[in-house]
Short mmCIF file of C-alpha atoms in Angstrom, two decimals:
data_model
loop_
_atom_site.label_atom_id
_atom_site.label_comp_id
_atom_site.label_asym_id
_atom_site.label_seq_id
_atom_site.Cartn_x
_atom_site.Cartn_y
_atom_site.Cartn_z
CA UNK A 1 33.58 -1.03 7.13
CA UNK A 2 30.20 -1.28 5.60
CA UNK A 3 28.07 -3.95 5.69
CA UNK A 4 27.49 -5.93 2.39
CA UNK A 5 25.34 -4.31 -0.19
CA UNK A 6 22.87 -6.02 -2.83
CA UNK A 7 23.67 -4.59 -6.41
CA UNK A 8 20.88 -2.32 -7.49
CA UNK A 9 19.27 -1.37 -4.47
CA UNK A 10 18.16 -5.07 -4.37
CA UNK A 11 19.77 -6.19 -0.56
CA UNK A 12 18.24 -4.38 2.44
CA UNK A 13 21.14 -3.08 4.49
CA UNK A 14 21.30 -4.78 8.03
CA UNK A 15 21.68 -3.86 10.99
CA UNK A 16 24.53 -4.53 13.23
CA UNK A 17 24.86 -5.07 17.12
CA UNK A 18 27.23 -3.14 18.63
CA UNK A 19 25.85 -3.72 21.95
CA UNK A 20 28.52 -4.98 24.54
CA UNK A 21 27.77 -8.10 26.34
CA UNK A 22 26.49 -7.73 29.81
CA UNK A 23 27.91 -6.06 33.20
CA UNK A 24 31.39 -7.29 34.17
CA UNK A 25 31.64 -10.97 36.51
CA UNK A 26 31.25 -10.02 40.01
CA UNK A 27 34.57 -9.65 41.84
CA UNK A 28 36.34 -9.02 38.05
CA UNK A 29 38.53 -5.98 39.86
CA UNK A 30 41.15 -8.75 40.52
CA UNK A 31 40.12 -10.08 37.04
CA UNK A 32 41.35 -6.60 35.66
CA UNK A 33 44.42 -6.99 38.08
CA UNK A 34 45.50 -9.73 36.48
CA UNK A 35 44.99 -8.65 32.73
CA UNK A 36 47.16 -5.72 33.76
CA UNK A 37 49.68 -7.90 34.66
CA UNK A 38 49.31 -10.31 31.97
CA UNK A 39 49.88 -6.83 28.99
CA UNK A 40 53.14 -6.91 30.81
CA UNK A 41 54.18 -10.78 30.26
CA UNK A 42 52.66 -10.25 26.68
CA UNK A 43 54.33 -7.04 25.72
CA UNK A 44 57.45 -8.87 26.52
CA UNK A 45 56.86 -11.54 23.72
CA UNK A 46 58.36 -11.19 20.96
CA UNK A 47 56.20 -10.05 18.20
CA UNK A 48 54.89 -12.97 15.89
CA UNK A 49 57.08 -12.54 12.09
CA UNK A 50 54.34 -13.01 10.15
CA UNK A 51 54.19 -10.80 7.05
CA UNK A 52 51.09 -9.42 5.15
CA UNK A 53 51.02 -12.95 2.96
CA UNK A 54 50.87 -13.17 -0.44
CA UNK A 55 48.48 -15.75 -1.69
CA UNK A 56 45.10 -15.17 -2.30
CA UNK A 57 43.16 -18.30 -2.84
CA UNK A 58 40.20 -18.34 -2.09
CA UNK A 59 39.10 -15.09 -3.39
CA UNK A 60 35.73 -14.60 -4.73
CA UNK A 61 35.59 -13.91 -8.31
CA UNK A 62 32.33 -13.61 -10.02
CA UNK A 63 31.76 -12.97 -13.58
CA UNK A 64 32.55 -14.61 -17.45
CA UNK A 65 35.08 -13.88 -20.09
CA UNK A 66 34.64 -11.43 -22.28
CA UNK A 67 32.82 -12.32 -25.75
CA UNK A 68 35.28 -12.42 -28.59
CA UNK A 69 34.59 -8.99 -31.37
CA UNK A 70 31.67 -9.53 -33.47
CA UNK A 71 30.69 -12.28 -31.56
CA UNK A 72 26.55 -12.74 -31.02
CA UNK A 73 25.74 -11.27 -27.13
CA UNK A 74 25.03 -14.20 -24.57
CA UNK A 75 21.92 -13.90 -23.27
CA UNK A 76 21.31 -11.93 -19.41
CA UNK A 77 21.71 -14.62 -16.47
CA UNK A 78 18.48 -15.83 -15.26
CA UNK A 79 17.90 -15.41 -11.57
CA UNK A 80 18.93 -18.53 -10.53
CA UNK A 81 22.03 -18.06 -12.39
CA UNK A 82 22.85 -14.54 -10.30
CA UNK A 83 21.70 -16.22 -6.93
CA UNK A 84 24.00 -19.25 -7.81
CA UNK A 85 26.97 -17.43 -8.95
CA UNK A 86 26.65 -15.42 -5.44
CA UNK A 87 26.77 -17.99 -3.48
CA UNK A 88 29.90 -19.46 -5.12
CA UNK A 89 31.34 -16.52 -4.38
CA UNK A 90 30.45 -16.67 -0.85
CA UNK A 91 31.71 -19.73 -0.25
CA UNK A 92 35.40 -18.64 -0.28
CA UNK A 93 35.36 -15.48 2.29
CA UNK A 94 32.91 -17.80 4.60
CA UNK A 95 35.89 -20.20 4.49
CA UNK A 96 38.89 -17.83 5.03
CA UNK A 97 37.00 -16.25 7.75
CA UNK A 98 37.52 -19.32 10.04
CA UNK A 99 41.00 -19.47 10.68
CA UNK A 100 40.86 -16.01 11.77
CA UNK A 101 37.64 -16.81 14.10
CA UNK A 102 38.69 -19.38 15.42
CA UNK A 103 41.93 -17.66 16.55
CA UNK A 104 39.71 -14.90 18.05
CA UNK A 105 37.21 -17.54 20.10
CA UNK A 106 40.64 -18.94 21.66
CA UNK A 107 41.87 -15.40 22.78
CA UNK A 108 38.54 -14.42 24.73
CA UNK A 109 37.74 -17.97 26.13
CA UNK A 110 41.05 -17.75 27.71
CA UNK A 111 39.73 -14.30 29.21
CA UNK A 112 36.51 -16.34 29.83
CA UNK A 113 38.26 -18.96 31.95
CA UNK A 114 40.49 -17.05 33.32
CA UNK A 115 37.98 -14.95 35.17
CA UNK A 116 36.14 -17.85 36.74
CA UNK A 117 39.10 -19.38 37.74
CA UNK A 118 39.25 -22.29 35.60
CA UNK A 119 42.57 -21.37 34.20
CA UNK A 120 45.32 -19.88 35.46
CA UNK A 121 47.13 -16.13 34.70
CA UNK A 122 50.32 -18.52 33.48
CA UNK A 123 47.71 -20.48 31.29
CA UNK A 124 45.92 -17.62 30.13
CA UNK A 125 48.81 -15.88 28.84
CA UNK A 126 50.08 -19.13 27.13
CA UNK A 127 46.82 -18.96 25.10
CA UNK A 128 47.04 -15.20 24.27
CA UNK A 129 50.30 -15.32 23.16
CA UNK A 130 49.40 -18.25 20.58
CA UNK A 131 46.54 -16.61 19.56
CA UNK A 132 48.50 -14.08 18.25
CA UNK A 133 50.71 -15.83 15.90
CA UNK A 134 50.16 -15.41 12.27
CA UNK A 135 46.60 -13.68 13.73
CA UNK A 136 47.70 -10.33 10.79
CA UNK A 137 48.32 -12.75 8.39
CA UNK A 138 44.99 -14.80 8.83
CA UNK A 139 42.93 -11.40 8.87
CA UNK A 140 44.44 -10.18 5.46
CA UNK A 141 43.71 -12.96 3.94
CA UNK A 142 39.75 -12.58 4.99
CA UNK A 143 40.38 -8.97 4.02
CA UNK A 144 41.35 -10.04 0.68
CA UNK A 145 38.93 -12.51 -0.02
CA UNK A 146 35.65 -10.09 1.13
CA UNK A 147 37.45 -6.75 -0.92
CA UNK A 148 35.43 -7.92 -4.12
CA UNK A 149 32.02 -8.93 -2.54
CA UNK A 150 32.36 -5.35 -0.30
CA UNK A 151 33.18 -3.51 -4.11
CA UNK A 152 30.29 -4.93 -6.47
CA UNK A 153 28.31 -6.42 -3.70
CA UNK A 154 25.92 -9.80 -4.10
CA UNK A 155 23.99 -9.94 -7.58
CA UNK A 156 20.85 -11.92 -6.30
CA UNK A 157 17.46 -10.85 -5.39
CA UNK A 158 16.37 -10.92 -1.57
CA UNK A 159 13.78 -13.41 -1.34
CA UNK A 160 11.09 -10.35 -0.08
CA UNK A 161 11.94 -8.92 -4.00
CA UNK A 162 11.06 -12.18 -6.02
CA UNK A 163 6.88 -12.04 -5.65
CA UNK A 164 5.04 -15.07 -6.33
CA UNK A 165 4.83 -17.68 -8.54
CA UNK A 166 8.85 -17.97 -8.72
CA UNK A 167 10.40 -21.32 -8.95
CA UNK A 168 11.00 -23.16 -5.57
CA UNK A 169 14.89 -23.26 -6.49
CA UNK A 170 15.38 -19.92 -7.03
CA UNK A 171 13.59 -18.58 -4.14
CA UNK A 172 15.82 -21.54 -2.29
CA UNK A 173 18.97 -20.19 -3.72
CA UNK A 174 17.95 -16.49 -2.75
CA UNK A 175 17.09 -17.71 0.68
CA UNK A 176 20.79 -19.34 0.67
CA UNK A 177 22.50 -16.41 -0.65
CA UNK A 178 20.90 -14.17 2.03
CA UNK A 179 21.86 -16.60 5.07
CA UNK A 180 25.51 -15.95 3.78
CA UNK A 181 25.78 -13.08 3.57
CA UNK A 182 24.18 -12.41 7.17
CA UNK A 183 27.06 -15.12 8.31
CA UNK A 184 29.93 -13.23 5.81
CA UNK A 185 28.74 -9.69 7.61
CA UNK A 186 28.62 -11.20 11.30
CA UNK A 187 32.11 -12.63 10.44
CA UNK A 188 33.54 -9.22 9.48
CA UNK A 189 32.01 -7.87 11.96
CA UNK A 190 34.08 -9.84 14.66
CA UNK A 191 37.08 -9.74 12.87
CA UNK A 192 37.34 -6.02 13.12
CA UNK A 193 37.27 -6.04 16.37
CA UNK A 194 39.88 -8.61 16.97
CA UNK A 195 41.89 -6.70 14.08
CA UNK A 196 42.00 -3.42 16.48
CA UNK A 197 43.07 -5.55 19.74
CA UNK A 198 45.71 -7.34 17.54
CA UNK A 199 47.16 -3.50 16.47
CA UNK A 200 46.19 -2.67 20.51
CA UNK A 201 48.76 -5.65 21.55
CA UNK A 202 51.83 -4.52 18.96
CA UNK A 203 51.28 -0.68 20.19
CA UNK A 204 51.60 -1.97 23.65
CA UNK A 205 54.58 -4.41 22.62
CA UNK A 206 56.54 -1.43 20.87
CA UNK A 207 55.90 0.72 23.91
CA UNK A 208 53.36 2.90 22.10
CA UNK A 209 50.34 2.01 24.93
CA UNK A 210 50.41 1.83 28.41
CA UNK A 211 49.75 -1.40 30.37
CA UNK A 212 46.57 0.73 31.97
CA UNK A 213 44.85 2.17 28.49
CA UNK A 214 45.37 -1.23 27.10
CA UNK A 215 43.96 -3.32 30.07
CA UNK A 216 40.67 -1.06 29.63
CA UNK A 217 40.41 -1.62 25.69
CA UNK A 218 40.87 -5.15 25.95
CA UNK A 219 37.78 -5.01 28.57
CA UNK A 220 35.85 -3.97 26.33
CA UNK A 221 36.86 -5.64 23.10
CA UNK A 222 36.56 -8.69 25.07
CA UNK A 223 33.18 -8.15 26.10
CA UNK A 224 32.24 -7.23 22.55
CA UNK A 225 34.46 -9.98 21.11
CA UNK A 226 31.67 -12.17 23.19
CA UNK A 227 28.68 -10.91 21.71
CA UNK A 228 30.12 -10.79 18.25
CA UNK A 229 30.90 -14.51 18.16
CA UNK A 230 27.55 -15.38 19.84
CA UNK A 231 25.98 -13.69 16.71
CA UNK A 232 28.85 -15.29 14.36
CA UNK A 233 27.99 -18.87 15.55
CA UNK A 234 24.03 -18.18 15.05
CA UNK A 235 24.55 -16.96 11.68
CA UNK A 236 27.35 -19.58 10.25
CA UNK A 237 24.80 -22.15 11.84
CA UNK A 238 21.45 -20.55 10.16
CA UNK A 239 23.42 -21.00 7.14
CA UNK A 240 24.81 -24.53 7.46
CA UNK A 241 21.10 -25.65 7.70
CA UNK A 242 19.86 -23.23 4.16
CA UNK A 243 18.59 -24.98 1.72
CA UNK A 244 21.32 -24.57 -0.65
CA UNK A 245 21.26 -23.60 -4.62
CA UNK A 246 21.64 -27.31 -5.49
CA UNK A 247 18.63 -29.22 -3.31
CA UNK A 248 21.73 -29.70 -0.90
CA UNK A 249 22.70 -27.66 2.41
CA UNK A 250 24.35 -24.56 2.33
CA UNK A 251 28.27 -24.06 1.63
CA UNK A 252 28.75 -22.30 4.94
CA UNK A 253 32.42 -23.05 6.86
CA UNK A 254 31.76 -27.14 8.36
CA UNK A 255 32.30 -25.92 11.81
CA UNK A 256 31.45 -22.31 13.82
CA UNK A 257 33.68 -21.14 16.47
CA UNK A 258 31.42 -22.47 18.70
CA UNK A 259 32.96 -26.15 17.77
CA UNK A 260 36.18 -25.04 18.18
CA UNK A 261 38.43 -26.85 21.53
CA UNK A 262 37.87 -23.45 24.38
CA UNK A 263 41.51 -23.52 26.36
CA UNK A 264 42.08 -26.45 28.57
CA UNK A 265 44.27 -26.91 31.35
CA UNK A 266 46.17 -29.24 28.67
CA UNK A 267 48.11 -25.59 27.37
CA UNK A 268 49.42 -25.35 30.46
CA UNK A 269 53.06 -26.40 29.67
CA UNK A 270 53.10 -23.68 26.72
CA UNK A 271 55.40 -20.74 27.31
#
């Protein structure tokens, strides 16, 4: 998927990380051991029923009704209208994003503990296989709420585009706008990969994947999945502390995966 674009050429396209995280924990051979055995408890689950879901609250919509025939033309939106229009319609996808992050930063902090020893293979695989109920349904609804934003992209100047002498509130709002949609792209970003290990675990449920290709993807997806919430957290964070379009902070999700409980030994009796 793209990243998001700026409507007329306005929004400098990012760049993305794709880096994975560092070299693998000394001694993670029997780590791997165990992940191989823990695709077999999982693909023995029985897959989560969750459907495709049908609401879609949240969406961002941006844009006014249509002026009655004959009617006199309204005038063009000033700046600060654009900029605060965008981040309105930011503020939903940031939002809907969370469920599905947070369900992600559970999945590889069980790898996380498990590797170190802090948790157990029984308590790891308690966590993975929560982790993946309702996980399709919580990405589709992110899906759905960014298809908009990723058609028409974000109608607000980058701050670099609005020169001098511009009014502290609009260059404020720009500045918000531009946080959010670093956060929204970091957040998509992550998703996708824990969209392709959610299809990875049904292939290897239905039989589809063997226990030994799908012990090395996860490796790596969890490795990745890592890095991508590192720069997720940073990003929801930088915008949590923008200076907003209204003198007030930014409309970024409350709380970053970062703030979300890792496993504890408390999941333990979960089967």
């Amino acid at each position: 998927m793209g990243e998001i674009e700026k409507t007329d050429g306005e929004w400098e396209r990012g760049q993305r990380t794709d880096d994975l995280a560092g070299p693998l924990l000394t001694g993670f051979a029997i780590g791997a051991l165990l992940v191989g055995l823990v695709w077999w408890a999982v693909a023995m689950v029985t897959s989560d029923s969750d459907g495709a879901g049908s609401g879609q609250a949240g969406e961002a919509e941006i844009g006014a009704p249509l002026a009655a025939p004959g009617a006199t033309p309204a005038a063009a939106p000033s700046r600060m209208d654009r900029c605060a229009a965008a981040a309105r319609g930011l503020t939903g996808p940031l939002q809907l994003a969370q469920p599905a992050m947070d369900q992600w930063a559970v999945h590889v902090g069980a790898m996380n503990k498990l590797v170190v020893g802090e948790i157990t293979l029984t308590q790891a695989t308690a966590f993975w296989n929560q982790t993946r109920v309702g996980a399709h349904q919580r990405i589709q609804t992110f899906d759905r709420a960014t298809a908009r934003i990723e058609r028409d992209g974000v109608d607000c100047p980058a701050p670099r585009l609005l020169g001098t002498g511009v009014p502290a509130a609009v260059r404020a709002c720009s500045t918000q706008v531009e946080a959010e949609v670093h956060a929204l792209d970091a957040a998509r970003t992550a998703i996708a990969t824990w969209r392709h290990h959610v299809a990875d675990m049904e292939q290897l449920r239905l039989g589809k994947l063997s226990p030994t290709a799908a012990t090395q993807m996860w490796l790596s997806m969890w490795q990745r999945g890592v890095s991508e919430l590192d720069d997720y957290r940073a990003a929801a964070k930088a915008a949590q502390r923008g200076p907003g379009c209204d003198g007030e902070a930014g409309d970024a999700p409350a709380a970053a995966p970062s703030e979300t409980p890792e496993p504890t030994h408390s999941m333990s009796s979960m089967h």
